[in-house]
Coordinates of C-alpha atoms in Angstrom, one line a residue:
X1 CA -13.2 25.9 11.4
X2 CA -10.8 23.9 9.0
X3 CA -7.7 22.7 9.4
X4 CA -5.2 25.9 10.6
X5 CA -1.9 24.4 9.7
X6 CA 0.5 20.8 9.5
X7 CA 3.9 20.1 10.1
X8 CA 6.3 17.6 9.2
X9 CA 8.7 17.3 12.6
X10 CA 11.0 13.9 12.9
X11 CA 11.3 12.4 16.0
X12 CA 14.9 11.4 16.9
X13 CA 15.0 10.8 20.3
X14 CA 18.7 12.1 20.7
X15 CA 17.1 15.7 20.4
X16 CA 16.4 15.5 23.9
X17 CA 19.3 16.8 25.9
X18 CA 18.8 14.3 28.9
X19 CA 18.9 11.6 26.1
X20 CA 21.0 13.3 23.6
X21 CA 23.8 14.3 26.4
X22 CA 25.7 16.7 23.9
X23 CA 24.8 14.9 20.7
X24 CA 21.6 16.8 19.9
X25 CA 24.5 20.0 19.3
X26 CA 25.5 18.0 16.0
X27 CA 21.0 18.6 14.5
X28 CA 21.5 22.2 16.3
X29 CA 19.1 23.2 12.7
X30 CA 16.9 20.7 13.5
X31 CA 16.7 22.1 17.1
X32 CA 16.0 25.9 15.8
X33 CA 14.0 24.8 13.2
X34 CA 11.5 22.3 15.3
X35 CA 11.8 25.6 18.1
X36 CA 10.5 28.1 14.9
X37 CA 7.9 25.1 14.3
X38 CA 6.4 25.5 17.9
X39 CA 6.2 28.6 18.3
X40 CA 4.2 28.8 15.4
X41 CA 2.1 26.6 16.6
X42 CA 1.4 28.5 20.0
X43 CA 0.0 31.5 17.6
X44 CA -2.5 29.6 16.2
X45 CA -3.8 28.4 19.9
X46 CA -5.6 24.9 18.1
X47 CA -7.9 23.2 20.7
X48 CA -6.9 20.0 18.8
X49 CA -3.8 18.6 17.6
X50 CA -4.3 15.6 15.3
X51 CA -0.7 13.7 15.6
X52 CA 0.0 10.9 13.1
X53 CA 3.2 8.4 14.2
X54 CA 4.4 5.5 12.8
X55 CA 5.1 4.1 16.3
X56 CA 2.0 4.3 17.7
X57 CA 0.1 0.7 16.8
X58 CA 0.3 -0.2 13.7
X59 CA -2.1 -3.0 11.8
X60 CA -2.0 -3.8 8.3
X61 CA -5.4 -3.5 8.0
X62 CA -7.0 -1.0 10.2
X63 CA -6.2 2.4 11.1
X64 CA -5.6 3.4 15.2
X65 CA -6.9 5.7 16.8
X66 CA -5.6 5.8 20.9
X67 CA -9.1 5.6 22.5
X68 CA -9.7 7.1 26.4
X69 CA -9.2 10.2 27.9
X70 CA -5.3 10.4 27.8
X71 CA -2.4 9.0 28.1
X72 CA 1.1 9.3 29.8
X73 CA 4.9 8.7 28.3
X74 CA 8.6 9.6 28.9
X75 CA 11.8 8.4 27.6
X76 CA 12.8 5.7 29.9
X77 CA 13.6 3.1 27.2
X78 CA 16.0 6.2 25.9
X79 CA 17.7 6.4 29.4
X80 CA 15.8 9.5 30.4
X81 CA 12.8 8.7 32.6
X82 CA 12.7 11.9 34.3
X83 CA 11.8 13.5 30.8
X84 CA 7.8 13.0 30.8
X85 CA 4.5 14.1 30.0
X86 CA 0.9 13.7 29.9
X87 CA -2.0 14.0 27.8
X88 CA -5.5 14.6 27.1
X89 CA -7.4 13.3 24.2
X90 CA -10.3 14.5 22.2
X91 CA -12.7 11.8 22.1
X92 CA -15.3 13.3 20.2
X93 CA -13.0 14.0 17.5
X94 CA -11.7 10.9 17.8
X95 CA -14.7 9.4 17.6
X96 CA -16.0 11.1 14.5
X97 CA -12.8 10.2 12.9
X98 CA -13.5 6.2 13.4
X99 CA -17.5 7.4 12.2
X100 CA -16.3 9.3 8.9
X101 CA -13.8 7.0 7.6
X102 CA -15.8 4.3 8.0
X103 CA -18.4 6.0 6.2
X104 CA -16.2 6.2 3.6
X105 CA -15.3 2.6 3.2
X106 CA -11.5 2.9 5.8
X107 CA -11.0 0.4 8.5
X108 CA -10.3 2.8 11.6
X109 CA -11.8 3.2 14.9
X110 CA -10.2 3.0 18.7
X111 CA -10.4 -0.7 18.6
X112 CA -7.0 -3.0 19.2
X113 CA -4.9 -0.9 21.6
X114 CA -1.6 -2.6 22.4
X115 CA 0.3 -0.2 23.9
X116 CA -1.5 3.0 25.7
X117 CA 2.1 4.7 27.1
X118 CA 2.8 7.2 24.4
X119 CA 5.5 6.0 21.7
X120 CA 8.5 8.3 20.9
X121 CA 7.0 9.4 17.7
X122 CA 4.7 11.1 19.4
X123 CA 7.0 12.7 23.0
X124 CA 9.6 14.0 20.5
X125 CA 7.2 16.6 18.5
X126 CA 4.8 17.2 21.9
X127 CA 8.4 18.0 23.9
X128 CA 8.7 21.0 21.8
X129 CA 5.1 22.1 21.2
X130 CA 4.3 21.5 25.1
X131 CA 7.1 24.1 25.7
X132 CA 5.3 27.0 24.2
X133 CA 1.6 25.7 24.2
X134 CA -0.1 22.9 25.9
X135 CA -3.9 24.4 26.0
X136 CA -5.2 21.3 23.7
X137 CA -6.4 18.3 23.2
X138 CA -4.5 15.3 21.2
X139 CA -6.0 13.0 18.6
X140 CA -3.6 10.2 18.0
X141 CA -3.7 8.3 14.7
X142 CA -1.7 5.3 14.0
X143 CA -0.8 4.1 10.0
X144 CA -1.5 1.1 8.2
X145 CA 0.0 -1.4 5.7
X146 CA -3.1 0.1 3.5
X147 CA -2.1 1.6 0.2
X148 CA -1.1 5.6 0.1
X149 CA -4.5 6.2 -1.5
X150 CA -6.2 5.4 1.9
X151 CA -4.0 7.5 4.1
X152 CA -4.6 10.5 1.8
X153 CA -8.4 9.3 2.1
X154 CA -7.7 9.4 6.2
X155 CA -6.1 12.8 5.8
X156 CA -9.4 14.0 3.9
X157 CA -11.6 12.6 7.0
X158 CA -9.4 14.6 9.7
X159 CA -10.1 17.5 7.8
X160 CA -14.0 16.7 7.1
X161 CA -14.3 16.1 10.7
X162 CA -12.7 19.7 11.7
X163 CA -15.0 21.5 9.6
X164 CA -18.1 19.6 11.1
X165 CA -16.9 19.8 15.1
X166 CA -15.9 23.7 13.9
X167 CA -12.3 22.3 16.3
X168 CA -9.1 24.7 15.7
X169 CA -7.2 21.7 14.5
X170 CA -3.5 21.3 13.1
X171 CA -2.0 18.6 12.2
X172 CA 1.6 17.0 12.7
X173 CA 3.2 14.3 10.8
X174 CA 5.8 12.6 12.8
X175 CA 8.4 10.8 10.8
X176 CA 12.0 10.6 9.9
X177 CA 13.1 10.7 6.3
X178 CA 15.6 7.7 5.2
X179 CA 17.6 5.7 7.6
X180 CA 20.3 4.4 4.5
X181 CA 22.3 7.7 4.2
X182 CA 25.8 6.4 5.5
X183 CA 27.0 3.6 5.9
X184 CA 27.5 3.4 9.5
X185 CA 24.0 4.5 9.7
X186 CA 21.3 2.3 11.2
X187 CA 20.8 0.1 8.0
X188 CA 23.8 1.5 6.3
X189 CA 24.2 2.7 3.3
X190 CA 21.5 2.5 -0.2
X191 CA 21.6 5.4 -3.2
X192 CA 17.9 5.4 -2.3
X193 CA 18.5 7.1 0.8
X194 CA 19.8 10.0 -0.5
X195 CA 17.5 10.2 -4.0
X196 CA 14.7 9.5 -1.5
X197 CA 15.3 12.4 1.0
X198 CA 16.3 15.1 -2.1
X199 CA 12.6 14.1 -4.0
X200 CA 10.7 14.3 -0.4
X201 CA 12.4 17.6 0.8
X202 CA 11.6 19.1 -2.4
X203 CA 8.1 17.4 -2.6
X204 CA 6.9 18.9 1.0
X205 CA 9.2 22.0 0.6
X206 CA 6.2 23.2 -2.6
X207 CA 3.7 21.3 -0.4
X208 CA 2.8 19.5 -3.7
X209 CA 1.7 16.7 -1.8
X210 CA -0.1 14.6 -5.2
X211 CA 3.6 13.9 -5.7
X212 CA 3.4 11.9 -2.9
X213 CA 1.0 9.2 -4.2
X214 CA 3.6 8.9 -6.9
X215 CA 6.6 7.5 -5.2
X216 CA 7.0 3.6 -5.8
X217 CA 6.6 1.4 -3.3
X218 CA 9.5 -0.8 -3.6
X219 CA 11.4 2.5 -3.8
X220 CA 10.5 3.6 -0.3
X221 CA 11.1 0.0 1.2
X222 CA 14.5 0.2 -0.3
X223 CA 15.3 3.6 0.9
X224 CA 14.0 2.9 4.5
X225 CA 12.4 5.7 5.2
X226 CA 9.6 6.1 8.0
X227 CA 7.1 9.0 7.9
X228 CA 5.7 9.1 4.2
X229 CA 2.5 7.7 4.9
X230 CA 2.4 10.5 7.9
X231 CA 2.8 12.8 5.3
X232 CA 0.4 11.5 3.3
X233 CA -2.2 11.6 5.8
X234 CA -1.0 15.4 6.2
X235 CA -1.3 16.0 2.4
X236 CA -5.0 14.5 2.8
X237 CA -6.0 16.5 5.4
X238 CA -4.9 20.2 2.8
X239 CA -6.8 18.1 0.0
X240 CA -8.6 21.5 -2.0
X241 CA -6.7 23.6 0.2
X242 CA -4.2 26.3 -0.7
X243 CA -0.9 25.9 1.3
X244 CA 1.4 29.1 2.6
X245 CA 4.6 25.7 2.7
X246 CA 7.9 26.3 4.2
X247 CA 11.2 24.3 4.1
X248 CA 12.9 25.2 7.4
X249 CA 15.8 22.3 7.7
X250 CA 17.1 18.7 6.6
X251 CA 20.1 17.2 8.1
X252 CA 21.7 13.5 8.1
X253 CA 24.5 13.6 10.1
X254 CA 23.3 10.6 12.0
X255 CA 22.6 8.4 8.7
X256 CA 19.2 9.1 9.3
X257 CA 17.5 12.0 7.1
X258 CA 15.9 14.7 9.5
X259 CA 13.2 17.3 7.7
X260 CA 11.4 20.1 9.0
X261 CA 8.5 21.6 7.0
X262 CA 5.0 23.7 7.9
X263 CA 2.1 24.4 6.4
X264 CA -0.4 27.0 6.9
X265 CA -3.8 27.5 5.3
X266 CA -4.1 29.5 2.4
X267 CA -8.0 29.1 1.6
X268 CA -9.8 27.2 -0.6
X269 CA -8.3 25.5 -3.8
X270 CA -10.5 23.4 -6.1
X271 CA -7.4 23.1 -8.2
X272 CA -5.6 20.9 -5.1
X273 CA -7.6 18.2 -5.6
X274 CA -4.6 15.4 -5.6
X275 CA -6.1 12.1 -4.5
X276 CA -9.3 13.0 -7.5
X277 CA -6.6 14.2 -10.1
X278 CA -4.5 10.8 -9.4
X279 CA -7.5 8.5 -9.1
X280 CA -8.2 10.1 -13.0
X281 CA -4.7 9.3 -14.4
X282 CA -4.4 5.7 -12.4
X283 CA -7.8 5.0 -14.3
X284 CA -6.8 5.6 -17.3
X285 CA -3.5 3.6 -16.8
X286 CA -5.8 0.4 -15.5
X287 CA -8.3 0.7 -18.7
X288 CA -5.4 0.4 -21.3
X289 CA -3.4 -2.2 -19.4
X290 CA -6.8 -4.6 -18.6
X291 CA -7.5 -4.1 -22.2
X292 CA -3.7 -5.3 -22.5
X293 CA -4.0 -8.2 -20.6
X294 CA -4.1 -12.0 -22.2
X295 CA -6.9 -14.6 -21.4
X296 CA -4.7 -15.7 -19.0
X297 CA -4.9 -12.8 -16.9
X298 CA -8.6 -12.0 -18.1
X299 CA -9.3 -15.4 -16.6
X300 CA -8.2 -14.4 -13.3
X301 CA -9.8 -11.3 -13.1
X302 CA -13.1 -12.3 -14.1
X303 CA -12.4 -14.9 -11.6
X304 CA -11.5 -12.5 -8.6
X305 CA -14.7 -10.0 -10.2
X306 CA -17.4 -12.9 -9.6
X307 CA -16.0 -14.2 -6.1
X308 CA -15.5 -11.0 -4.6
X309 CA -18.3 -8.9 -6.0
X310 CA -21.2 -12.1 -6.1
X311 CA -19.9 -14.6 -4.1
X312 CA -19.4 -17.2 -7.0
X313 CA -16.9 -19.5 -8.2
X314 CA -16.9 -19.7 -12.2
X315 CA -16.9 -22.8 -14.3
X316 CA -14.6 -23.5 -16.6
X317 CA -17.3 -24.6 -18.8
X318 CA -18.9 -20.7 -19.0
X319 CA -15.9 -19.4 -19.6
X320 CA -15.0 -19.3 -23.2
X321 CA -17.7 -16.5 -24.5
X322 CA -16.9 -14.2 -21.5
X323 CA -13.1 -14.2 -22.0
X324 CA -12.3 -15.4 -25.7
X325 CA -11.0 -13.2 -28.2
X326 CA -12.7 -11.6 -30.8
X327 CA -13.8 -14.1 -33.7
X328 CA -15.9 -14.0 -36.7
X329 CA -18.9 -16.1 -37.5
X330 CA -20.5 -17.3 -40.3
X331 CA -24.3 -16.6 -39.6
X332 CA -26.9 -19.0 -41.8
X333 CA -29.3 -16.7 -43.0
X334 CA -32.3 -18.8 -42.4
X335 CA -35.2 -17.6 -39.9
X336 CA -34.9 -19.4 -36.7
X337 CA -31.6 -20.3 -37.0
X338 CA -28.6 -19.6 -34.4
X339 CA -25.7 -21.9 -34.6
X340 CA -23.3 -19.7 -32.9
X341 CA -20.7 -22.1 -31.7
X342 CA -18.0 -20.6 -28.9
X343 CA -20.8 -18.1 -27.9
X344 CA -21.4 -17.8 -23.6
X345 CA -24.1 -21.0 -23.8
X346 CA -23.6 -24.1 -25.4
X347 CA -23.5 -24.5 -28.8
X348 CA -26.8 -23.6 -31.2
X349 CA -28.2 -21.9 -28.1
X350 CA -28.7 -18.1 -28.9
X351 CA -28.8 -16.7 -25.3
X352 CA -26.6 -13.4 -27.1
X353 CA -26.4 -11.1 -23.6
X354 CA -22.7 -10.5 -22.7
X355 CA -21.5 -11.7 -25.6
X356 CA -18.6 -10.1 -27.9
X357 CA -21.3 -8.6 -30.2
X358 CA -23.7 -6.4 -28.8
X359 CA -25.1 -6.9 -25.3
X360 CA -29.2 -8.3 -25.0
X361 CA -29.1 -8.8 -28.7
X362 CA -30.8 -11.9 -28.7
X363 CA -32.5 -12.3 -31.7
X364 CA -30.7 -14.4 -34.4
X365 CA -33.9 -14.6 -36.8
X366 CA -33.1 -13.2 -40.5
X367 CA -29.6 -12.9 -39.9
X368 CA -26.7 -13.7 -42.2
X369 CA -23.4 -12.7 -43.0
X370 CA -20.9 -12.2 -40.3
X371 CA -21.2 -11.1 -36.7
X372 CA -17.9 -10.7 -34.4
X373 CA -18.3 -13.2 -31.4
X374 CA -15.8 -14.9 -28.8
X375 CA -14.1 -17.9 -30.1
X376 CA -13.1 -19.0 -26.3
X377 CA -9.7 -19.6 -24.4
X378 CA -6.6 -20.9 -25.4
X379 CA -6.8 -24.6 -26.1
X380 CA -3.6 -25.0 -23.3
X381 CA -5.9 -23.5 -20.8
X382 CA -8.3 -26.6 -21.1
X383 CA -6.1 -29.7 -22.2
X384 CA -2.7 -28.6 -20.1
X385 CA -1.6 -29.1 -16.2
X386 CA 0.5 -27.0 -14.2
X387 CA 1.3 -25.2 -11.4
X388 CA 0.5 -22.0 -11.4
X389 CA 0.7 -18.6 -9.4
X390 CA -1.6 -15.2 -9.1
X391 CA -0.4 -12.0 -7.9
X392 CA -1.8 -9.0 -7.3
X393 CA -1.1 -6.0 -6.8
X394 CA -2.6 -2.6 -5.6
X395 CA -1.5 1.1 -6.0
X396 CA 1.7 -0.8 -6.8
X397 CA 2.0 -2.7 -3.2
X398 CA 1.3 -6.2 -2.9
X399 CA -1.8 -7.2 -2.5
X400 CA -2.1 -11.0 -2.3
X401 CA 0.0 -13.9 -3.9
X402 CA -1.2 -18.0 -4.1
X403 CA -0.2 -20.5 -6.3
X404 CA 0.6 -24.5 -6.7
X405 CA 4.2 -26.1 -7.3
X406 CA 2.2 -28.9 -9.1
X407 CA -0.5 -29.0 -10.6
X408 CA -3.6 -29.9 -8.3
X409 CA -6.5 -29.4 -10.4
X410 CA -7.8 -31.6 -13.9
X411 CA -6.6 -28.1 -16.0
X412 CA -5.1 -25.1 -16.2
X413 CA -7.9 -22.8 -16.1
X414 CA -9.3 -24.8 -13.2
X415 CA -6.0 -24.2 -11.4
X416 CA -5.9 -20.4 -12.3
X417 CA -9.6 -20.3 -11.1
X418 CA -8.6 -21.9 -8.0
X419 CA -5.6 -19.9 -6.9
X420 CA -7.1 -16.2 -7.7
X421 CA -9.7 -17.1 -5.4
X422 CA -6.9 -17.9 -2.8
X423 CA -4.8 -15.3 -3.7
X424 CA -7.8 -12.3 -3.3
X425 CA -9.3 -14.2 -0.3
X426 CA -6.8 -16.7 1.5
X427 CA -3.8 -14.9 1.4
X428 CA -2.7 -15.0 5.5
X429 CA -0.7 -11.7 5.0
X430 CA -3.9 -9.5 3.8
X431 CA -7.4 -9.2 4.6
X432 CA -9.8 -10.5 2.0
X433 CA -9.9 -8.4 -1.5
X434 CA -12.9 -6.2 -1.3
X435 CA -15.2 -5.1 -4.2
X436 CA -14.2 -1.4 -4.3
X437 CA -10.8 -2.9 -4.6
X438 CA -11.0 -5.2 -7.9
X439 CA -10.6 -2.6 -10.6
X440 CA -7.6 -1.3 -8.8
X441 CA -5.8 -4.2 -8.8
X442 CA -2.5 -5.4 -11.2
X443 CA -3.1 -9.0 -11.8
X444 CA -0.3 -11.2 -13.2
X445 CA -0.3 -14.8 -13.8
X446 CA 3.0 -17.3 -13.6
X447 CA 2.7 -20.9 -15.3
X448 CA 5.8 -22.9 -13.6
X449 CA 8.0 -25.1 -16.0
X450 CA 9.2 -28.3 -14.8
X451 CA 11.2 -28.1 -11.3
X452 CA 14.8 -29.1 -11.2
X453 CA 17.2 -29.8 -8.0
X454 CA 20.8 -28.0 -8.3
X455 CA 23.4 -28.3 -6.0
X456 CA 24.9 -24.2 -5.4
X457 CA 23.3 -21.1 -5.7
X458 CA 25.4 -20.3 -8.5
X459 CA 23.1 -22.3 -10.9
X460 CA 20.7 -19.3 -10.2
X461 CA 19.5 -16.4 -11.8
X462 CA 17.3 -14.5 -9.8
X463 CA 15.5 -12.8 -13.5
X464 CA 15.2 -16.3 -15.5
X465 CA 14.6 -18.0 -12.1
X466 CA 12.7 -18.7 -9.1
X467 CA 13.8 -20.9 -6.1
X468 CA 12.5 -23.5 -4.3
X469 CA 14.0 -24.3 -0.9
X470 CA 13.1 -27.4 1.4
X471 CA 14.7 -28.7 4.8
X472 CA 12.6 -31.1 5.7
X473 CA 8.7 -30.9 5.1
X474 CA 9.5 -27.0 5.0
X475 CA 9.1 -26.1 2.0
X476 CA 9.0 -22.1 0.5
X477 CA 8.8 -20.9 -3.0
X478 CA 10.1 -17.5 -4.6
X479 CA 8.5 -16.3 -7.9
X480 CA 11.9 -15.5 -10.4
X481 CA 12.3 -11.2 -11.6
X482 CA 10.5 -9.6 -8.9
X483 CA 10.4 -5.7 -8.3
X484 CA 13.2 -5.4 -5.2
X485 CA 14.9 -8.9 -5.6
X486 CA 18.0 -8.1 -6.5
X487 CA 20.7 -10.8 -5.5
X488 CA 20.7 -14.7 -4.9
X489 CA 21.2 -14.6 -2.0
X490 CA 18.0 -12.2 -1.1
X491 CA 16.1 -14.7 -3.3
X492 CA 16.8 -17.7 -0.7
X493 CA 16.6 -15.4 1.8
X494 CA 12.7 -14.6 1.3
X495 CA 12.3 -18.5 0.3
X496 CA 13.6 -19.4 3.5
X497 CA 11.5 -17.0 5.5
X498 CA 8.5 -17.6 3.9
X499 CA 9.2 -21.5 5.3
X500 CA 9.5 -20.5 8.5
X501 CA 13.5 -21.8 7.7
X502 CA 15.8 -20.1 9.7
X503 CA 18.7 -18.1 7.8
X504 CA 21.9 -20.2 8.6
X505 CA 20.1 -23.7 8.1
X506 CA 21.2 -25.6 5.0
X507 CA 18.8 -26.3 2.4
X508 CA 18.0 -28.5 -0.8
X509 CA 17.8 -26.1 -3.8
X510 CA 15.3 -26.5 -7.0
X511 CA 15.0 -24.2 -9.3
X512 CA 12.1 -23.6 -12.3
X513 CA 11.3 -21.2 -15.2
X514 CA 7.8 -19.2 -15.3
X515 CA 6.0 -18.2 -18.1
X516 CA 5.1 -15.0 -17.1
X517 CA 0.9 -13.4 -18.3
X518 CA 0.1 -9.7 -17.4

């Protein structure tokens, strides 16, 4: 068998009337619609139910899957304790869920539980389903701080491992929609919220689920919602599969967006073939933008290619053939002869493979005229100091970022070299860059100006600026014009934070200019 059918189902816990006590009347759609869901459900009879919640344990770096042979929750933290249930899992399929995705390069497995009692993200959707069907077996999947791209790649193993245990699966991805709708809403009020849960609802209403690879990062963080990578997972698991889809409700009354969508099998589609059609058009976006990039950047990335992919740090001495611009030379004409200055060896040595020209030619013998070759970094690269900073970024999510306030090293290139390495492999927030990963990545490069104290925040500009704050040997940094730093005041904020300084303690401010290389 294959994958029957999925479902998007929030989980507001106020649906529950022993939690809800009257308030559940003011979602009555959602209640009717998340009913309609369940009963459909109950026809299909699955043996397995693969549930995906953004409650259940989370790690930015690994995917969970709830290991042992069940589990028991109720809504006590909710006020409700008498509302509970209990479990059983399918290990086997949980177990060739860790197998398969880490056969295809994901970090999952059963590994790391922190919490076994069963999260409301998953009692909300099993409250309903239990009441009309309870003759299966759960698979509980947690989500990650991983890019989109895996958790479609997750939702592609779910279904791979269906077909092979031949289970009667469907899936359900838990997850409310934006919680910035009102602004007496749980994070008030953002015009994200609203654009977000129109785009989503009209997204999974066609069941065009490559659409969801497309939505911005920053634009989800700002609109606060909670179940997209569920539904990403969801649209993996229908990846080359036709889709009956069906928008049954959305409601907000609560400042929180509520959507209700199913999903059932419609055979085989070659054409549906999202994360493949995606991964085409994001290629082609990263070959004209690398070829876009200025020696700078190339630096970095050739940096980050060699560490992570061979273990090696560069020299700034080898660099200049690899990652100068195109030059002309004059060759001499005479037999024997190679004097081919700025090439990838040292000058008059005619070792020609990986050069600008043409790779492994290596015989300068009988030339003459011209031949196009690298004529080496920008002179500031070698003969400058300053601090510098690398970012990257991956399926438009951050990915790693290290630099220096001052300058540490005896050059610019040295220091670029330096902090890529750091930024790809030292970065405390994310695991190591991996090879598979280093084409993917958006690389940019910052060269700081001079630093200078200022006495208010209103000498700052959070576009022409970045921040430096200090209170005593704390000290945090904030790169100026970044993608969801809007105000001042969310500037210090982050520069505070990333100190370890709390909110309300006073600071000294600096500010600098960047010269910003992509």
């Amino acid at each position: 068998m294959a994958i029957l059918a999925g479902y998007m189902l929030p989980h507001p816990p106020l649906i529950i009337p022993e939690v809800g006590k009257g308030e559940e009347e003011k979602i009555r759609n959602t209640i009717e619609a998340y009913r309609k869901a369940a009963q459909d459900i109950s026809t299909l009879r699955p043996e397995t139910i693969v549930l995906c919640s953004p409650h259940q344990t989370l790690y930015a770096d690994y995917f969970h899957i709830s290991p042992g042979r069940g589990a028991k929750g109720d809504f006590r933290q909710f006020g409700a304790p008498q509302v509970a249930m209990e479990v059983t899992y399918d290990r086997e399929f949980a177990e060739h869920l860790g197998s398969m995705a880490g056969a295809e390069g994901l970090h999952a497995g059963m590994l790391g539980e922190r919490e076994k009692r069963l999260d409301h993200g998953t009692l909300v959707p099993l409250y309903f389903v239990n009441q009309y069907w309870t003759e299966y077996r759960l698979v509980r999947v947690g989500l990650s701080g991983f890019p989109l791209t895996a958790h479609y790649r997750l939702g592609q193993c779910i279904r791979k491992v269906s077909e092979t245990l031949d289970r009667k699966v469907v899936v359900i991805a838990s997850g409310d929609l934006s919680h910035r709708l009102k602004e007496d809403g749980p994070y008030g009020y953002r015009k994200e919220g609203p654009e977000y849960d129109a785009r989503i609802m009209d997204v999974m209403g066609r069941g065009d689920f490559g659409e969801l690879l497309d939505f911005p990062e920053d634009f989800c963080e700002k609109a606060a919602e909670c179940g997209h990578r569920s539904f990403t997972i969801l649209g993996g698991a229908f990846d080359g599969i036709g889709v009956q889809a069906q928008a049954l409700s959305y409601e907000g009354p609560f400042g929180v967006g509520y959507g209700i969508c199913t999903y059932r099998a419609a055979g085989q589609a070659p054409e549906r073939n999202f994360l493949e059609q995606y991964e085409s058009r994001e290629q082609e976006k990263r070959k004209v933008r690398q070829e876009k990039e200025d020696a700078y950047v190339k630096l970095a990335r050739y940096t980050i290619q060699e560490y992570v992919c061979h273990g090696r740090v560069p020299g700034v001495d080898e660099l200049p053939g690899k990652l100068g611009k195109p030059g002309t030379e004059e060759l001499p004409g005479k037999p024997g002869k190679a004097e081919a200055e700025g090439l990838w060896g040292k000058p008059g040595k005619a070792e020609a493979e990986g050069l600008w020209g043409k790779p492994g030619e290596a015989e300068a013998e009988g030339l003459s005229g011209k031949r196009e070759v690298a004529v080496g970094l920008p002179e500031e690269l070698y003969h400058t100091r300053a601090g510098a900073f690398v970012s990257l970024k991956e399926d438009g999510k951050l990915r790693g970022c290290i630099g220096t306030i001052q300058p540490v090293r005896d050059c610019l290139a040295e220091e670029i070299i330096h902090n890529a390495i750091s930024a790809c492999s030292q970065d405390p927030r994310f695991p190591a860059v991996e090879p598979w990963e280093v084409e993917r990545l958006t690389i940019s490069v910052d060269v700081l100006g001079d630093t200078e104290r200022i006495s208010s925040p209103a000498q700052l500009d959070v576009k022409r600026y970045g921040v430096i704050v200090t209170k005593g040997a704390r000290r945090g940094l904030l790169l100026p014009n970044l993608e969801g730093v809007d105000t001042v005041e969310q500037q210090i904020a982050i520069a505070k934070q990333k100190a370890g300084i709390r909110e309300q303690e006073k600071v000294e401010l600096e500010r600098f200019e960047v010269v910003r290389h992509e």
